[in-house]
Amino acid sequence: MKIAVTSLENKKAGEVELNEAVFGLPVRADLLARMVNYQLAKRRAGTHKVKERGEVRGSTRKIKNQKGGGARHGSIRANIFRGGGVVHGPRVQDHSHDLPKKVRLLALKTALSAKAAEGKLVVLDNTEVKEPKTSALVKQLAALGWSSALVIDGASVNEGFARASRNIPCVDVLPQQGANVFDILRRDTLVLTKDAVEALEARLK
């Protein structure tokens, strides 16, 4: 599969051959959904916690006598009282779950293939900018038609491009080792540099 290479100046910069084993797989929504759920579950802190009946502050004295009128409560820390413990509330827990490595790699290849199949995959020659200015980069991205984009660079992100794009909404920049399914799907356009294409094909084929 051949795809045209463009530059930040919106000029053609040749063509590049994409590996079908990485960019030409059939799109499987089930794989993508499993991977996104895996990522979102893994990033949850799981530090939500409420105080239960045994943890709230309060006297353990029996509120009223067993006989002689009044409900037979044993403790003021019961959940029905103001300031009492919470019943069945959230506890500290780990929300992450396992997903086989082969499934994770296949999901990443499927996400790349989905963008290629939709025509929303763009190959960029490089991310070098003349000056690291946000205003200049905004104009270049507008000319290219990238209002929502994920830019994946090579082993390291160009410092000037990263600085210029840092304050642009809906534009994310990652090195190739940070490529992931969730970030690819959450942006409309996927932009790969030629270095990123080579690195991803070497890693995933």
mmCIF file of C-alpha atoms in Angstrom:
data_model
loop_
_atom_site.group_PDB
_atom_site.id
_atom_site.type_symbol
_atom_site.label_atom_id
_atom_site.label_comp_id
_atom_site.label_asym_id
_atom_site.label_seq_id
_atom_site.Cartn_x
_atom_site.Cartn_y
_atom_site.Cartn_z
ATOM 1 C CA MET A 1 0.000 0.000 0.000
ATOM 2 C CA LYS A 2 1.518 3.301 -1.121
ATOM 3 C CA ILE A 3 0.693 6.633 0.465
ATOM 4 C CA ALA A 4 1.835 10.147 -0.373
ATOM 5 C CA VAL A 5 4.220 11.932 1.955
ATOM 6 C CA THR A 6 3.501 15.559 2.754
ATOM 7 C CA SER A 7 5.379 18.329 4.528
ATOM 8 C CA LEU A 8 4.291 20.915 7.082
ATOM 9 C CA GLU A 9 4.300 23.428 4.234
ATOM 10 C CA ASN A 10 1.540 21.324 2.575
ATOM 11 C CA LYS A 11 3.808 20.211 -0.261
ATOM 12 C CA LYS A 12 4.347 16.710 -1.637
ATOM 13 C CA ALA A 13 7.502 15.022 -0.450
ATOM 14 C CA GLY A 14 7.394 11.676 -2.262
ATOM 15 C CA GLU A 15 5.718 8.402 -1.394
ATOM 16 C CA VAL A 16 6.181 5.659 1.163
ATOM 17 C CA GLU A 17 5.233 1.979 1.056
ATOM 18 C CA LEU A 18 3.162 0.836 4.040
ATOM 19 C CA ASN A 19 3.399 -2.738 5.270
ATOM 20 C CA GLU A 20 0.071 -4.548 4.813
ATOM 21 C CA ALA A 21 0.736 -6.629 7.931
ATOM 22 C CA VAL A 22 0.639 -3.440 10.035
ATOM 23 C CA PHE A 23 -1.589 -1.019 8.092
ATOM 24 C CA GLY A 24 -3.806 -3.357 6.070
ATOM 25 C CA LEU A 25 -5.563 -5.545 8.617
ATOM 26 C CA PRO A 26 -9.378 -5.868 8.785
ATOM 27 C CA VAL A 27 -10.957 -3.538 11.342
ATOM 28 C CA ARG A 28 -12.230 -5.331 14.446
ATOM 29 C CA ALA A 29 -14.289 -3.148 16.755
ATOM 30 C CA ASP A 30 -14.245 -5.810 19.476
ATOM 31 C CA LEU A 31 -10.450 -5.685 19.722
ATOM 32 C CA LEU A 32 -10.392 -1.902 19.826
ATOM 33 C CA ALA A 33 -13.067 -1.843 22.539
ATOM 34 C CA ARG A 34 -11.164 -4.375 24.664
ATOM 35 C CA MET A 35 -7.954 -2.379 24.356
ATOM 36 C CA VAL A 36 -9.587 0.965 25.190
ATOM 37 C CA ASN A 37 -11.275 -0.578 28.248
ATOM 38 C CA TYR A 38 -7.913 -2.050 29.271
ATOM 39 C CA GLN A 39 -6.165 1.326 28.994
ATOM 40 C CA LEU A 40 -8.859 3.294 30.789
ATOM 41 C CA ALA A 41 -9.089 0.726 33.589
ATOM 42 C CA LYS A 42 -5.318 0.748 34.018
ATOM 43 C CA ARG A 43 -5.139 4.527 34.403
ATOM 44 C CA ARG A 44 -7.776 4.619 37.176
ATOM 45 C CA ALA A 45 -6.220 5.463 40.536
ATOM 46 C CA GLY A 46 -8.697 3.394 42.527
ATOM 47 C CA THR A 47 -8.167 5.569 45.609
ATOM 48 C CA HIS A 48 -11.884 6.230 46.187
ATOM 49 C CA LYS A 49 -12.796 5.429 49.761
ATOM 50 C CA VAL A 50 -15.556 6.154 52.274
ATOM 51 C CA LYS A 51 -15.620 5.504 56.000
ATOM 52 C CA GLU A 52 -17.662 2.559 57.042
ATOM 53 C CA ARG A 53 -19.428 1.942 60.316
ATOM 54 C CA GLY A 54 -16.300 0.713 62.072
ATOM 55 C CA GLU A 55 -14.188 3.679 60.914
ATOM 56 C CA VAL A 56 -16.258 6.780 61.695
ATOM 57 C CA ARG A 57 -15.820 8.674 64.925
ATOM 58 C CA GLY A 58 -18.544 8.234 67.522
ATOM 59 C CA SER A 59 -19.465 6.636 70.812
ATOM 60 C CA THR A 60 -20.155 2.924 71.081
ATOM 61 C CA ARG A 61 -22.549 3.523 73.951
ATOM 62 C CA LYS A 62 -26.018 2.054 73.532
ATOM 63 C CA ILE A 63 -28.226 5.030 72.676
ATOM 64 C CA LYS A 64 -31.282 4.039 74.714
ATOM 65 C CA ASN A 65 -32.223 1.292 77.078
ATOM 66 C CA GLN A 66 -33.289 -1.951 75.490
ATOM 67 C CA LYS A 67 -36.712 -1.619 77.105
ATOM 68 C CA GLY A 68 -38.897 1.393 77.760
ATOM 69 C CA GLY A 69 -39.622 2.878 74.361
ATOM 70 C CA GLY A 70 -37.501 4.061 71.457
ATOM 71 C CA ALA A 71 -35.855 2.081 68.697
ATOM 72 C CA ARG A 72 -33.366 -0.533 69.867
ATOM 73 C CA HIS A 73 -30.213 0.961 68.336
ATOM 74 C CA GLY A 74 -26.857 -0.327 69.453
ATOM 75 C CA SER A 75 -24.551 2.404 68.116
ATOM 76 C CA ILE A 76 -24.744 6.002 66.930
ATOM 77 C CA ARG A 77 -22.287 5.112 64.156
ATOM 78 C CA ALA A 78 -24.932 3.159 62.241
ATOM 79 C CA ASN A 79 -25.532 4.259 58.673
ATOM 80 C CA ILE A 80 -29.021 5.660 59.340
ATOM 81 C CA PHE A 81 -27.672 8.394 61.622
ATOM 82 C CA ARG A 82 -26.182 11.703 60.511
ATOM 83 C CA GLY A 83 -22.414 11.317 60.606
ATOM 84 C CA GLY A 84 -22.664 7.552 60.617
ATOM 85 C CA GLY A 85 -20.793 5.117 58.421
ATOM 86 C CA VAL A 86 -21.566 4.528 54.748
ATOM 87 C CA VAL A 87 -22.917 1.143 53.711
ATOM 88 C CA HIS A 88 -21.529 -0.623 50.613
ATOM 89 C CA GLY A 89 -19.451 2.432 49.642
ATOM 90 C CA PRO A 90 -16.378 2.373 47.409
ATOM 91 C CA ARG A 91 -13.151 0.892 48.750
ATOM 92 C CA VAL A 92 -9.544 1.263 47.600
ATOM 93 C CA GLN A 93 -9.012 -1.220 44.794
ATOM 94 C CA ASP A 94 -7.030 -1.920 41.652
ATOM 95 C CA HIS A 95 -9.286 -1.629 38.589
ATOM 96 C CA SER A 96 -6.711 -2.894 36.078
ATOM 97 C CA HIS A 97 -7.105 -6.249 34.379
ATOM 98 C CA ASP A 98 -4.868 -8.379 32.201
ATOM 99 C CA LEU A 99 -4.886 -8.468 28.425
ATOM 100 C CA PRO A 100 -2.521 -10.790 26.512
ATOM 101 C CA LYS A 101 0.407 -9.087 24.814
ATOM 102 C CA LYS A 102 -0.559 -10.554 21.423
ATOM 103 C CA VAL A 103 -4.033 -9.020 21.751
ATOM 104 C CA ARG A 104 -2.550 -5.614 22.675
ATOM 105 C CA LEU A 105 -0.216 -5.660 19.662
ATOM 106 C CA LEU A 106 -3.015 -6.775 17.333
ATOM 107 C CA ALA A 107 -5.251 -3.998 18.671
ATOM 108 C CA LEU A 108 -2.565 -1.385 17.921
ATOM 109 C CA LYS A 109 -2.149 -2.708 14.378
ATOM 110 C CA THR A 110 -5.935 -2.718 13.982
ATOM 111 C CA ALA A 111 -6.144 0.933 15.093
ATOM 112 C CA LEU A 112 -3.473 1.910 12.546
ATOM 113 C CA SER A 113 -5.286 -0.082 9.861
ATOM 114 C CA ALA A 114 -8.605 1.568 10.735
ATOM 115 C CA LYS A 115 -7.177 5.048 10.219
ATOM 116 C CA ALA A 116 -5.593 3.951 6.928
ATOM 117 C CA ALA A 117 -8.895 2.420 5.746
ATOM 118 C CA GLU A 118 -10.791 5.620 6.605
ATOM 119 C CA GLY A 119 -8.305 7.753 4.685
ATOM 120 C CA LYS A 120 -7.365 9.599 7.866
ATOM 121 C CA LEU A 121 -3.740 8.457 7.961
ATOM 122 C CA VAL A 122 -1.185 11.071 6.893
ATOM 123 C CA VAL A 123 2.563 10.532 6.519
ATOM 124 C CA LEU A 124 4.730 13.551 7.249
ATOM 125 C CA ASP A 125 8.331 13.858 6.112
ATOM 126 C CA ASN A 126 9.443 15.380 9.446
ATOM 127 C CA THR A 127 8.285 17.697 12.218
ATOM 128 C CA GLU A 128 11.017 20.298 11.917
ATOM 129 C CA VAL A 129 9.723 23.859 12.250
ATOM 130 C CA LYS A 130 11.546 27.063 11.314
ATOM 131 C CA GLU A 131 10.569 28.705 14.583
ATOM 132 C CA PRO A 132 8.839 27.119 17.596
ATOM 133 C CA LYS A 133 5.888 29.508 17.542
ATOM 134 C CA THR A 134 2.351 28.356 18.278
ATOM 135 C CA SER A 135 0.776 30.993 16.021
ATOM 136 C CA ALA A 136 2.857 29.882 13.020
ATOM 137 C CA LEU A 137 2.085 26.200 13.605
ATOM 138 C CA VAL A 138 -1.646 26.905 13.975
ATOM 139 C CA LYS A 139 -1.654 28.441 10.490
ATOM 140 C CA GLN A 140 0.216 25.460 9.039
ATOM 141 C CA LEU A 141 -2.157 22.941 10.633
ATOM 142 C CA ALA A 142 -5.174 24.920 9.441
ATOM 143 C CA ALA A 143 -3.819 24.861 5.888
ATOM 144 C CA LEU A 144 -3.385 21.090 6.168
ATOM 145 C CA GLY A 145 -6.900 20.711 7.568
ATOM 146 C CA TRP A 146 -5.836 19.115 10.852
ATOM 147 C CA SER A 147 -8.243 20.360 13.508
ATOM 148 C CA SER A 148 -8.039 17.178 15.575
ATOM 149 C CA ALA A 149 -4.807 15.246 15.153
ATOM 150 C CA LEU A 150 -2.354 12.911 16.838
ATOM 151 C CA VAL A 151 1.204 13.386 15.593
ATOM 152 C CA ILE A 152 3.550 10.452 16.188
ATOM 153 C CA ASP A 153 7.233 11.188 15.672
ATOM 154 C CA GLY A 154 10.285 8.940 15.720
ATOM 155 C CA ALA A 155 12.228 7.787 18.780
ATOM 156 C CA SER A 156 12.069 11.330 20.168
ATOM 157 C CA VAL A 157 9.739 14.237 19.490
ATOM 158 C CA ASN A 158 11.157 17.325 17.809
ATOM 159 C CA GLU A 159 11.570 19.805 20.652
ATOM 160 C CA GLY A 160 10.539 22.870 18.645
ATOM 161 C CA PHE A 161 7.419 21.177 17.283
ATOM 162 C CA ALA A 162 6.460 19.891 20.733
ATOM 163 C CA ARG A 163 6.851 23.369 22.240
ATOM 164 C CA ALA A 164 4.842 25.020 19.456
ATOM 165 C CA SER A 165 1.991 22.468 19.621
ATOM 166 C CA ARG A 166 1.797 22.277 23.407
ATOM 167 C CA ASN A 167 -0.963 24.895 23.693
ATOM 168 C CA ILE A 168 -3.008 23.883 20.634
ATOM 169 C CA PRO A 169 -6.274 22.162 21.595
ATOM 170 C CA CYS A 170 -7.021 18.726 20.098
ATOM 171 C CA VAL A 171 -3.445 18.273 18.848
ATOM 172 C CA ASP A 172 -1.343 15.638 20.631
ATOM 173 C CA VAL A 173 2.290 14.722 20.022
ATOM 174 C CA LEU A 174 3.887 11.412 20.988
ATOM 175 C CA PRO A 175 7.115 9.517 20.261
ATOM 176 C CA GLN A 176 6.641 6.246 18.392
ATOM 177 C CA GLN A 177 7.073 4.132 21.527
ATOM 178 C CA GLY A 178 4.115 5.978 23.059
ATOM 179 C CA ALA A 179 1.698 5.067 20.249
ATOM 180 C CA ASN A 180 -1.455 3.595 21.751
ATOM 181 C CA VAL A 181 -4.986 2.677 20.685
ATOM 182 C CA PHE A 182 -6.873 5.152 22.875
ATOM 183 C CA ASP A 183 -4.956 8.238 21.693
ATOM 184 C CA ILE A 184 -5.149 7.110 18.054
ATOM 185 C CA LEU A 185 -8.927 6.717 18.179
ATOM 186 C CA ARG A 186 -9.693 9.880 20.159
ATOM 187 C CA ARG A 187 -8.277 12.152 17.437
ATOM 188 C CA ASP A 188 -9.691 12.447 13.934
ATOM 189 C CA THR A 189 -6.427 12.451 11.960
ATOM 190 C CA LEU A 190 -3.400 10.240 12.593
ATOM 191 C CA VAL A 191 -0.138 11.820 11.445
ATOM 192 C CA LEU A 192 2.982 9.646 11.296
ATOM 193 C CA THR A 193 6.432 10.840 10.373
ATOM 194 C CA LYS A 194 8.531 8.640 8.098
ATOM 195 C CA ASP A 195 10.679 7.716 11.099
ATOM 196 C CA ALA A 196 7.532 6.698 13.001
ATOM 197 C CA VAL A 197 6.366 4.490 10.107
ATOM 198 C CA GLU A 198 9.723 2.688 9.993
ATOM 199 C CA ALA A 199 9.853 2.224 13.754
ATOM 200 C CA LEU A 200 6.243 0.989 14.037
ATOM 201 C CA GLU A 201 6.662 -1.460 11.157
ATOM 202 C CA ALA A 202 9.862 -2.823 12.674
ATOM 203 C CA ARG A 203 8.147 -3.233 16.040
ATOM 204 C CA LEU A 204 4.804 -4.655 14.903
ATOM 205 C CA LYS A 205 5.340 -6.702 11.762
#
